[in-house]
Short mmCIF file of N, CA and C in Angstrom, two decimals:
data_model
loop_
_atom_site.label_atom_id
_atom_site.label_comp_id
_atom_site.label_asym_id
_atom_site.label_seq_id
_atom_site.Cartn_x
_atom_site.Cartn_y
_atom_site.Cartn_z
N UNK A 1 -27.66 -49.14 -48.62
CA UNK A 1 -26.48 -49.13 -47.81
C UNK A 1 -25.78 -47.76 -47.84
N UNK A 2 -25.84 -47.76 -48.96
CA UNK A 2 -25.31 -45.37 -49.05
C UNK A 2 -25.98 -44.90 -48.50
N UNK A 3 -27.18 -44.78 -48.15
CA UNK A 3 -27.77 -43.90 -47.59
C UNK A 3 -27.86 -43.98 -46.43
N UNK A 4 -27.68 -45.63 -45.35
CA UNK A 4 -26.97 -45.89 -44.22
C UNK A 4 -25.74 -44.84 -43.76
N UNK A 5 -24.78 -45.23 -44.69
CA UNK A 5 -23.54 -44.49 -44.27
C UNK A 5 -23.71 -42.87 -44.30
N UNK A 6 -24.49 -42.29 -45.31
CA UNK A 6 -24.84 -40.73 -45.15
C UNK A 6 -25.01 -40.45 -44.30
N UNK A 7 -26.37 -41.27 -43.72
CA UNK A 7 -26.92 -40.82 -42.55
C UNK A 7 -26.16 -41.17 -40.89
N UNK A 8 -25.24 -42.25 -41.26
CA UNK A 8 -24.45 -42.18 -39.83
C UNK A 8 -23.54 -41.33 -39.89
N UNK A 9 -23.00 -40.49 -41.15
CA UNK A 9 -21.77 -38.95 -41.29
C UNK A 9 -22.84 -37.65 -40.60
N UNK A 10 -24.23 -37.86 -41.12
CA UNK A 10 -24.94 -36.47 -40.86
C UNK A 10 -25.06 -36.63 -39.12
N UNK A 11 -25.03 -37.85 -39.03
CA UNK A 11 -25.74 -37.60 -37.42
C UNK A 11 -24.31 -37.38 -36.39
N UNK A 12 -22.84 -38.08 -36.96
CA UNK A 12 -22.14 -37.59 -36.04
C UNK A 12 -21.68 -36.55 -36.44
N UNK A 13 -22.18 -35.35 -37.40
CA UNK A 13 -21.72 -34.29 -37.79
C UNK A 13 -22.36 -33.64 -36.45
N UNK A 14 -23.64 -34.23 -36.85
CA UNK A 14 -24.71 -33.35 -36.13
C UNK A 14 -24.55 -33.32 -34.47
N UNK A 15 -23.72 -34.66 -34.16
CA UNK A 15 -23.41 -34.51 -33.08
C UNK A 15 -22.17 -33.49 -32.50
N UNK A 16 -21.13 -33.75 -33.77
CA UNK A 16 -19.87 -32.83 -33.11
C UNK A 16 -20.31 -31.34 -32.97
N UNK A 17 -21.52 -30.82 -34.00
CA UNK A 17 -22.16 -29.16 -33.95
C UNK A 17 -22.78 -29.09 -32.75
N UNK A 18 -24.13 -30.13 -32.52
CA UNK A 18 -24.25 -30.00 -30.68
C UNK A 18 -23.35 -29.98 -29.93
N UNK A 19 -22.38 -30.63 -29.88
CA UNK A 19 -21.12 -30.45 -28.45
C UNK A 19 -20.04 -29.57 -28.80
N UNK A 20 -19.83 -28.72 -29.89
CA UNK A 20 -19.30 -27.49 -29.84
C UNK A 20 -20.36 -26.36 -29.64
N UNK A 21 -21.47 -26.51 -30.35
CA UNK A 21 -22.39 -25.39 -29.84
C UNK A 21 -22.50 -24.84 -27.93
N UNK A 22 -22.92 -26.40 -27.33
CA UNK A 22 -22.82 -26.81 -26.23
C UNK A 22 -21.42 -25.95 -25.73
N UNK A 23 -20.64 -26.28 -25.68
CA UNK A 23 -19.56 -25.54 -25.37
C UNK A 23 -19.44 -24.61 -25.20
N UNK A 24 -19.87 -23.41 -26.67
CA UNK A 24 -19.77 -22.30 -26.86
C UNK A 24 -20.50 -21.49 -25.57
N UNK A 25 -21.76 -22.18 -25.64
CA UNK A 25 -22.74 -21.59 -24.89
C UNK A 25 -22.15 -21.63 -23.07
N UNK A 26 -21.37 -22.64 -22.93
CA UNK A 26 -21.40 -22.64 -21.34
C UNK A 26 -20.07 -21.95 -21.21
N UNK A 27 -19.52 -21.68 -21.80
CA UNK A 27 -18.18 -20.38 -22.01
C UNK A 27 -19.08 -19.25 -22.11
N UNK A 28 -19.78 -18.91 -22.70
CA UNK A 28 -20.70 -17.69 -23.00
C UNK A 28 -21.43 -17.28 -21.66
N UNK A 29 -21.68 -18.27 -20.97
CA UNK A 29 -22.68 -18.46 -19.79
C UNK A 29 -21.22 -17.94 -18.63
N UNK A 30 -20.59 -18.52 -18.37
CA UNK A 30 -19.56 -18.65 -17.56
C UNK A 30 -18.91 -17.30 -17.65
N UNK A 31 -18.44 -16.67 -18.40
CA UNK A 31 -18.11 -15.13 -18.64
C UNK A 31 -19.15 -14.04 -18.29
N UNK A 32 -20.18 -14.29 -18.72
CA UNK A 32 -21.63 -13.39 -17.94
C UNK A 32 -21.59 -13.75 -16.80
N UNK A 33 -21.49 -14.56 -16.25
CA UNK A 33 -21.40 -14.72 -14.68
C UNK A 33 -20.24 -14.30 -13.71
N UNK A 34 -18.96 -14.46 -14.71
CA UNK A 34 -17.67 -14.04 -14.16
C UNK A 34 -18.14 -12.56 -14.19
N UNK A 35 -18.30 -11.94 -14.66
CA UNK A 35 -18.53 -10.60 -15.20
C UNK A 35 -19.81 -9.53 -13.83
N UNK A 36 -20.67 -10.45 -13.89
CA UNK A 36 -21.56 -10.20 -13.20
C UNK A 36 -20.87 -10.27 -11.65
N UNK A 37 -20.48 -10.97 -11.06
CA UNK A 37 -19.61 -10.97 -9.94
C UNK A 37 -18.77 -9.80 -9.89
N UNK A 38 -18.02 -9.48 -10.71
CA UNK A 38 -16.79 -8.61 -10.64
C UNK A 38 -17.91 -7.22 -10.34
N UNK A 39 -18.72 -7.09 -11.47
CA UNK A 39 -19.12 -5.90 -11.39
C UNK A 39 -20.17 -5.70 -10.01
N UNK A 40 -20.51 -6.54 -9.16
CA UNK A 40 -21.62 -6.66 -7.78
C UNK A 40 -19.88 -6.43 -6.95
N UNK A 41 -19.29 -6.62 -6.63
CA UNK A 41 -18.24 -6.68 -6.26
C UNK A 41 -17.88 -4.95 -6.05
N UNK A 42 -17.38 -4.65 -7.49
CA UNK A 42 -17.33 -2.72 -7.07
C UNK A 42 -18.28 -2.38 -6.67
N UNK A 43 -19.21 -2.54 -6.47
CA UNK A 43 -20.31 -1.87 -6.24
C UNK A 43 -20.78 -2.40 -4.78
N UNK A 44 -20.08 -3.73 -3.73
CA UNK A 44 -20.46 -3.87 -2.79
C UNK A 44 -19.65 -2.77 -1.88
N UNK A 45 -20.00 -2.35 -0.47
CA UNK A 45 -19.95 -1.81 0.53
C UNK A 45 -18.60 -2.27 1.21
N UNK A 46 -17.37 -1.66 1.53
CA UNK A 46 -16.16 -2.29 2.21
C UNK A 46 -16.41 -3.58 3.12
N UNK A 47 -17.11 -3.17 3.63
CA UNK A 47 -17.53 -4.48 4.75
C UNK A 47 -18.16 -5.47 4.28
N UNK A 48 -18.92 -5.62 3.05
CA UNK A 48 -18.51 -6.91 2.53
C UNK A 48 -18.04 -7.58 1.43
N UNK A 49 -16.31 -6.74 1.18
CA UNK A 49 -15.66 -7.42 0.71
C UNK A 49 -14.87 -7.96 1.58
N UNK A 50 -14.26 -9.24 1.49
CA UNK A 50 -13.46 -10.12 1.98
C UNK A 50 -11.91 -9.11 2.42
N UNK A 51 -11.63 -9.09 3.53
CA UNK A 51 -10.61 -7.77 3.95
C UNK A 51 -9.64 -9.31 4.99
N UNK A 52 -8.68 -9.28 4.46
CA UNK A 52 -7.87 -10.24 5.42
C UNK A 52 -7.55 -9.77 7.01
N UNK A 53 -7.82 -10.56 7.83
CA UNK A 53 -7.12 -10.00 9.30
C UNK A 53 -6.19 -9.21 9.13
N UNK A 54 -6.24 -8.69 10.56
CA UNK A 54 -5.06 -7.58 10.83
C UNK A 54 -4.07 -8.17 11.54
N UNK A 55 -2.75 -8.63 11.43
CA UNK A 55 -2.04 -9.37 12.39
C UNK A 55 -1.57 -8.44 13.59
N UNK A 56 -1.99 -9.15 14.77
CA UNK A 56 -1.79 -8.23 16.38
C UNK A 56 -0.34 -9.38 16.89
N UNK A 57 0.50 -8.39 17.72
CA UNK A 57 1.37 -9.11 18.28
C UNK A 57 2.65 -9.50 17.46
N UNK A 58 2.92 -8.95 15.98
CA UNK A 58 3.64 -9.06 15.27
C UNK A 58 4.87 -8.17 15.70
N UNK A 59 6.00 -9.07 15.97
CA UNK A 59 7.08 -8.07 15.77
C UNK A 59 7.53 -7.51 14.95
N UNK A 60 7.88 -6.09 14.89
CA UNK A 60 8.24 -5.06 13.79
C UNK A 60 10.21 -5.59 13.47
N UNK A 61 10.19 -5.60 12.85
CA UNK A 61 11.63 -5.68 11.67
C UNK A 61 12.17 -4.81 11.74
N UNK A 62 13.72 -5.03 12.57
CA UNK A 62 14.28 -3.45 12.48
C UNK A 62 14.92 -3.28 11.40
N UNK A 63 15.17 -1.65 11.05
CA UNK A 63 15.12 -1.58 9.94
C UNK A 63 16.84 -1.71 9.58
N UNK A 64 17.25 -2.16 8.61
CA UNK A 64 18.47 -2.38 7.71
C UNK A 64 19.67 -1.24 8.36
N UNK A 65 20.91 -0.88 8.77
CA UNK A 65 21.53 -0.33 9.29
C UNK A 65 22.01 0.48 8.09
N UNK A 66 22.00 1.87 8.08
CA UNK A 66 22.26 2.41 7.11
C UNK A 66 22.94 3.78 7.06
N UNK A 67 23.96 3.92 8.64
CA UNK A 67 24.79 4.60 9.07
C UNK A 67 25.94 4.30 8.03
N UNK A 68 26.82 5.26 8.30
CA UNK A 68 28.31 5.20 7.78
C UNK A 68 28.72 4.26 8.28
N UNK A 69 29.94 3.50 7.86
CA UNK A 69 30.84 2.74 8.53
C UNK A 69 31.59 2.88 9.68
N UNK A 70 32.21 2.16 10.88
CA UNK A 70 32.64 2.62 11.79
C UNK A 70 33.98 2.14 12.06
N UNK A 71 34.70 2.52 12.51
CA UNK A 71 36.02 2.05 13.23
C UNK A 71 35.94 1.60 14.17
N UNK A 72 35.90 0.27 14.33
CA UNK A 72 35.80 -0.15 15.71
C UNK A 72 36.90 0.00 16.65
N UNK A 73 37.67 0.51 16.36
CA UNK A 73 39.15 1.00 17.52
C UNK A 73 38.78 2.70 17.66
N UNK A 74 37.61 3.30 16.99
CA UNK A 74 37.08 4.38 17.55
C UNK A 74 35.91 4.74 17.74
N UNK A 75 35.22 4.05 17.29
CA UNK A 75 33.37 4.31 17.45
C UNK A 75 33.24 4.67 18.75
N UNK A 76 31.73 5.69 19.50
CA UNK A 76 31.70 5.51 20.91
C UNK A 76 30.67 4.38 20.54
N UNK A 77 29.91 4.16 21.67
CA UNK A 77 29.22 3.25 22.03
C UNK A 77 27.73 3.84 22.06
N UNK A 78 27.56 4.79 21.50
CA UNK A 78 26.60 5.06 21.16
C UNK A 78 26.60 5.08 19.43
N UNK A 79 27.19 5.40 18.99
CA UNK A 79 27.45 4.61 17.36
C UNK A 79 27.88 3.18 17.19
N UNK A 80 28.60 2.29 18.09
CA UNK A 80 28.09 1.02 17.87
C UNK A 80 26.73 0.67 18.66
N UNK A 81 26.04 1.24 19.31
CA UNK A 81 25.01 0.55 19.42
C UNK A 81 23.81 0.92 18.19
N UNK A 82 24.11 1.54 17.29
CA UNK A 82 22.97 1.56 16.20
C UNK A 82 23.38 0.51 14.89
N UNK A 83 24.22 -0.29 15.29
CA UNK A 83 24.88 -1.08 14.71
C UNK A 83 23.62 -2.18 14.56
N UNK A 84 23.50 -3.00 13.46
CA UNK A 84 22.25 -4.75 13.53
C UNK A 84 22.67 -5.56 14.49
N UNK A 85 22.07 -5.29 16.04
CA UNK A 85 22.07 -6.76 17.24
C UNK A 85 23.07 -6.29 18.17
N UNK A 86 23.29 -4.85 18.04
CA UNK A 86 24.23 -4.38 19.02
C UNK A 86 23.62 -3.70 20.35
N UNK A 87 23.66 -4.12 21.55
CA UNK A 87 22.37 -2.65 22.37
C UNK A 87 23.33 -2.58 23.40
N UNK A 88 23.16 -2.33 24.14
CA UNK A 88 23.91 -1.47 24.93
C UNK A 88 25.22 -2.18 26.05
N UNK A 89 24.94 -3.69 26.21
CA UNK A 89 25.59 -4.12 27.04
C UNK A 89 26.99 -5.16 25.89
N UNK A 90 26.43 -4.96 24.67
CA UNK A 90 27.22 -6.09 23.60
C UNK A 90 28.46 -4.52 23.15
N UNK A 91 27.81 -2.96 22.85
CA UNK A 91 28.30 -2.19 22.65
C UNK A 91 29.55 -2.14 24.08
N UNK A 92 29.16 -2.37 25.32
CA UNK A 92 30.33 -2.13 26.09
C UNK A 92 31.18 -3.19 26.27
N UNK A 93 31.26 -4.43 26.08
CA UNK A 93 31.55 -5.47 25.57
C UNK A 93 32.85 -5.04 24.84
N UNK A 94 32.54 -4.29 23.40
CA UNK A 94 34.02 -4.14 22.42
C UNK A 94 34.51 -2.66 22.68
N UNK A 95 33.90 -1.68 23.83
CA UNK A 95 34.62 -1.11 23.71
C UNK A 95 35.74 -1.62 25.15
N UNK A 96 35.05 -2.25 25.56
CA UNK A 96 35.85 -3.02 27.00
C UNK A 96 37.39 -3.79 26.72
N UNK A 97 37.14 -4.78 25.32
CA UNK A 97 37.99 -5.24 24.78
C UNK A 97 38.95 -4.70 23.76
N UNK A 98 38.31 -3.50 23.42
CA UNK A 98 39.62 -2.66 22.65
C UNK A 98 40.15 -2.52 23.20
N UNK A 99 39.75 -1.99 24.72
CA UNK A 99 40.86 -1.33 25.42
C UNK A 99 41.76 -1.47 26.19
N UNK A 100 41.53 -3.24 26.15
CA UNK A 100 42.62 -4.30 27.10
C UNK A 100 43.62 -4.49 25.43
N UNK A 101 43.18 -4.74 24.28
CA UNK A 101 43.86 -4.66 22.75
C UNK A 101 43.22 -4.65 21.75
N UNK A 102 43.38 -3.59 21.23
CA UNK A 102 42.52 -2.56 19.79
C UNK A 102 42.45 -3.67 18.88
N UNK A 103 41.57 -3.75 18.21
CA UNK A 103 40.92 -4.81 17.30
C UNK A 103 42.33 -4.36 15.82
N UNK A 104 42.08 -5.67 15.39
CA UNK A 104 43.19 -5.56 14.48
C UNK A 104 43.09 -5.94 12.80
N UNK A 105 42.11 -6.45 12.95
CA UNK A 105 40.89 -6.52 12.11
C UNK A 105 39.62 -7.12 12.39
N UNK A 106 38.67 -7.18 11.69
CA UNK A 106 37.44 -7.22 11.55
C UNK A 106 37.10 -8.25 12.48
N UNK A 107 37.80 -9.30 11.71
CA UNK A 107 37.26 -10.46 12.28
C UNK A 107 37.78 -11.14 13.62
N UNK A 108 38.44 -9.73 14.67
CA UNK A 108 38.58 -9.93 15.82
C UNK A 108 36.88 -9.67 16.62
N UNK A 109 36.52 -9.48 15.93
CA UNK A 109 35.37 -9.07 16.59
C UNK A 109 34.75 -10.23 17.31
N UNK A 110 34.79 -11.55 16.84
CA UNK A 110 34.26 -12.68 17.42
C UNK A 110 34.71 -12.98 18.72
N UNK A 111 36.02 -12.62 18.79
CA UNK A 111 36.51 -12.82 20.08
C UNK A 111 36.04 -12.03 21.55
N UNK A 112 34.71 -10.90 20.94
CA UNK A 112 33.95 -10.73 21.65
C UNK A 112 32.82 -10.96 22.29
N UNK A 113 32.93 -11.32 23.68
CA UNK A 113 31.87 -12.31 24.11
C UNK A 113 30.27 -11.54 24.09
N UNK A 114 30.13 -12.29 23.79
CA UNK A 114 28.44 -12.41 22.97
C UNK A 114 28.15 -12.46 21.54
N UNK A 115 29.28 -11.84 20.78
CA UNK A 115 29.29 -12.50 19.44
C UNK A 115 29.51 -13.52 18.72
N UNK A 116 28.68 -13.92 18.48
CA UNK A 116 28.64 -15.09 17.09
C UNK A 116 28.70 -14.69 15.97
N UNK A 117 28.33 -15.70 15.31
CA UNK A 117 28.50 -16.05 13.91
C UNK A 117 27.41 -15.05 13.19
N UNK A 118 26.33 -15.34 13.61
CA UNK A 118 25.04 -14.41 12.99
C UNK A 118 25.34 -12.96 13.75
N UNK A 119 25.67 -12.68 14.95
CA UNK A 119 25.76 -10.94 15.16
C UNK A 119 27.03 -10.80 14.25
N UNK A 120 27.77 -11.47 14.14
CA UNK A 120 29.12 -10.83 13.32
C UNK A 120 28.84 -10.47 11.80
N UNK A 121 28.24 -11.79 11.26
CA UNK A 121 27.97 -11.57 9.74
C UNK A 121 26.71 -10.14 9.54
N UNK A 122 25.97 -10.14 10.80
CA UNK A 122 25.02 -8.68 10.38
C UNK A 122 25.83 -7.58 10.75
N UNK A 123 27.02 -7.82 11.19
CA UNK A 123 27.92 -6.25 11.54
C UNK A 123 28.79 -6.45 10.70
N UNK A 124 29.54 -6.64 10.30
CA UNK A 124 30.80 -6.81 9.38
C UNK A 124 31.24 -6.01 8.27
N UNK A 125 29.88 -5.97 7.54
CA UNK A 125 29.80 -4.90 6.37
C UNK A 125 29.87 -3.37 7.17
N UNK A 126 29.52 -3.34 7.81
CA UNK A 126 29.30 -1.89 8.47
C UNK A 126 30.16 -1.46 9.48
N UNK A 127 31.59 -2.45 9.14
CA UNK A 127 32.56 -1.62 10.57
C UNK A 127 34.08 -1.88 9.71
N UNK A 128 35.29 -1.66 10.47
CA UNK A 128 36.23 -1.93 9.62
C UNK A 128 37.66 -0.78 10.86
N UNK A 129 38.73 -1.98 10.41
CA UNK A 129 39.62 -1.42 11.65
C UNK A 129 40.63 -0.59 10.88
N UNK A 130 40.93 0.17 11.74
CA UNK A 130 42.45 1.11 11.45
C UNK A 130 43.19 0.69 12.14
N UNK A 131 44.62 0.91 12.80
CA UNK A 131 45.52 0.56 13.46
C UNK A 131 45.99 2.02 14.27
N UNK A 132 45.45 1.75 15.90
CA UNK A 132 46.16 2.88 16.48
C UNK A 132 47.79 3.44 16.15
N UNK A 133 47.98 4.32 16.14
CA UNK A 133 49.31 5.08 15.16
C UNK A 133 50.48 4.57 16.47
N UNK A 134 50.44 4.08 17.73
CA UNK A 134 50.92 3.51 18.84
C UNK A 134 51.41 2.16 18.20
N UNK A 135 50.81 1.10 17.40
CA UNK A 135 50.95 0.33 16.94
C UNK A 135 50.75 -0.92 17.93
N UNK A 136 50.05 -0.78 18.84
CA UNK A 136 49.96 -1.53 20.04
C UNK A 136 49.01 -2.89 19.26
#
């Protein structure tokens, strides 16, 4: 009966050394192969590595406004139009309405038609009123 039980310790010894050996080896295997890839890889030709499309038809992002600040009771309209969402017909727009009554602060600006909420919040940082010395 001891020598029963020996021999069922040796054999699942013997088993846990096969299935870590086992292991070792297909980690061992698996790294030579990772390895082998990488290095066929530098060594392949541009054209056939995997190169993602080129996107066509993409609109370009204008870029971040990064003029001085402006006075909107004096900017011309060629300095508010380099303004974020300002072009040429929104630029005559506030200088149209200054000049019926000079902006008095900032956030008169809404009261200019075509501005919203989103053209205002991308101009806001970048303008700022004085008070004609008239006091009008």
């Amino acid at each position: 009966m001891v020598e029963l039980i020996k021999e069922a310790k040796l054999s699942v010894r013997l088993n846990w050394a096969l299935m870590i050996t086992g292991a070792v080896l297909l980690t061992i295997v698996g790294l030579l192969l990772l390895h082998h890839d990488v290095a066929n890889e530098e060594k392949a030709t541009p054209e056939s590595v995997y190169q993602p499309p080129v996107a066509t038809n993409v609109p370009e992002v204008a870029p971040a406004y990064s003029g001085k600040r402006l006075d909107l009771n004096l900017a011309t309209k060629g300095e508010l139009m380099n303004l974020p969402g300002v072009g040429d017909t929104l630029a005559q727009r506030i200088i149209d309405y200054r000049t019926e009554s000079p902006f008095k602060v900032v956030r008169d600006l809404k009261k200019v038609s075509g501005i919203g909420e989103k053209t205002f919040a991308s101009i806001c940082d970048y303008v700022y009123v004085t008070l004609p010395e008239d006091g009008r």
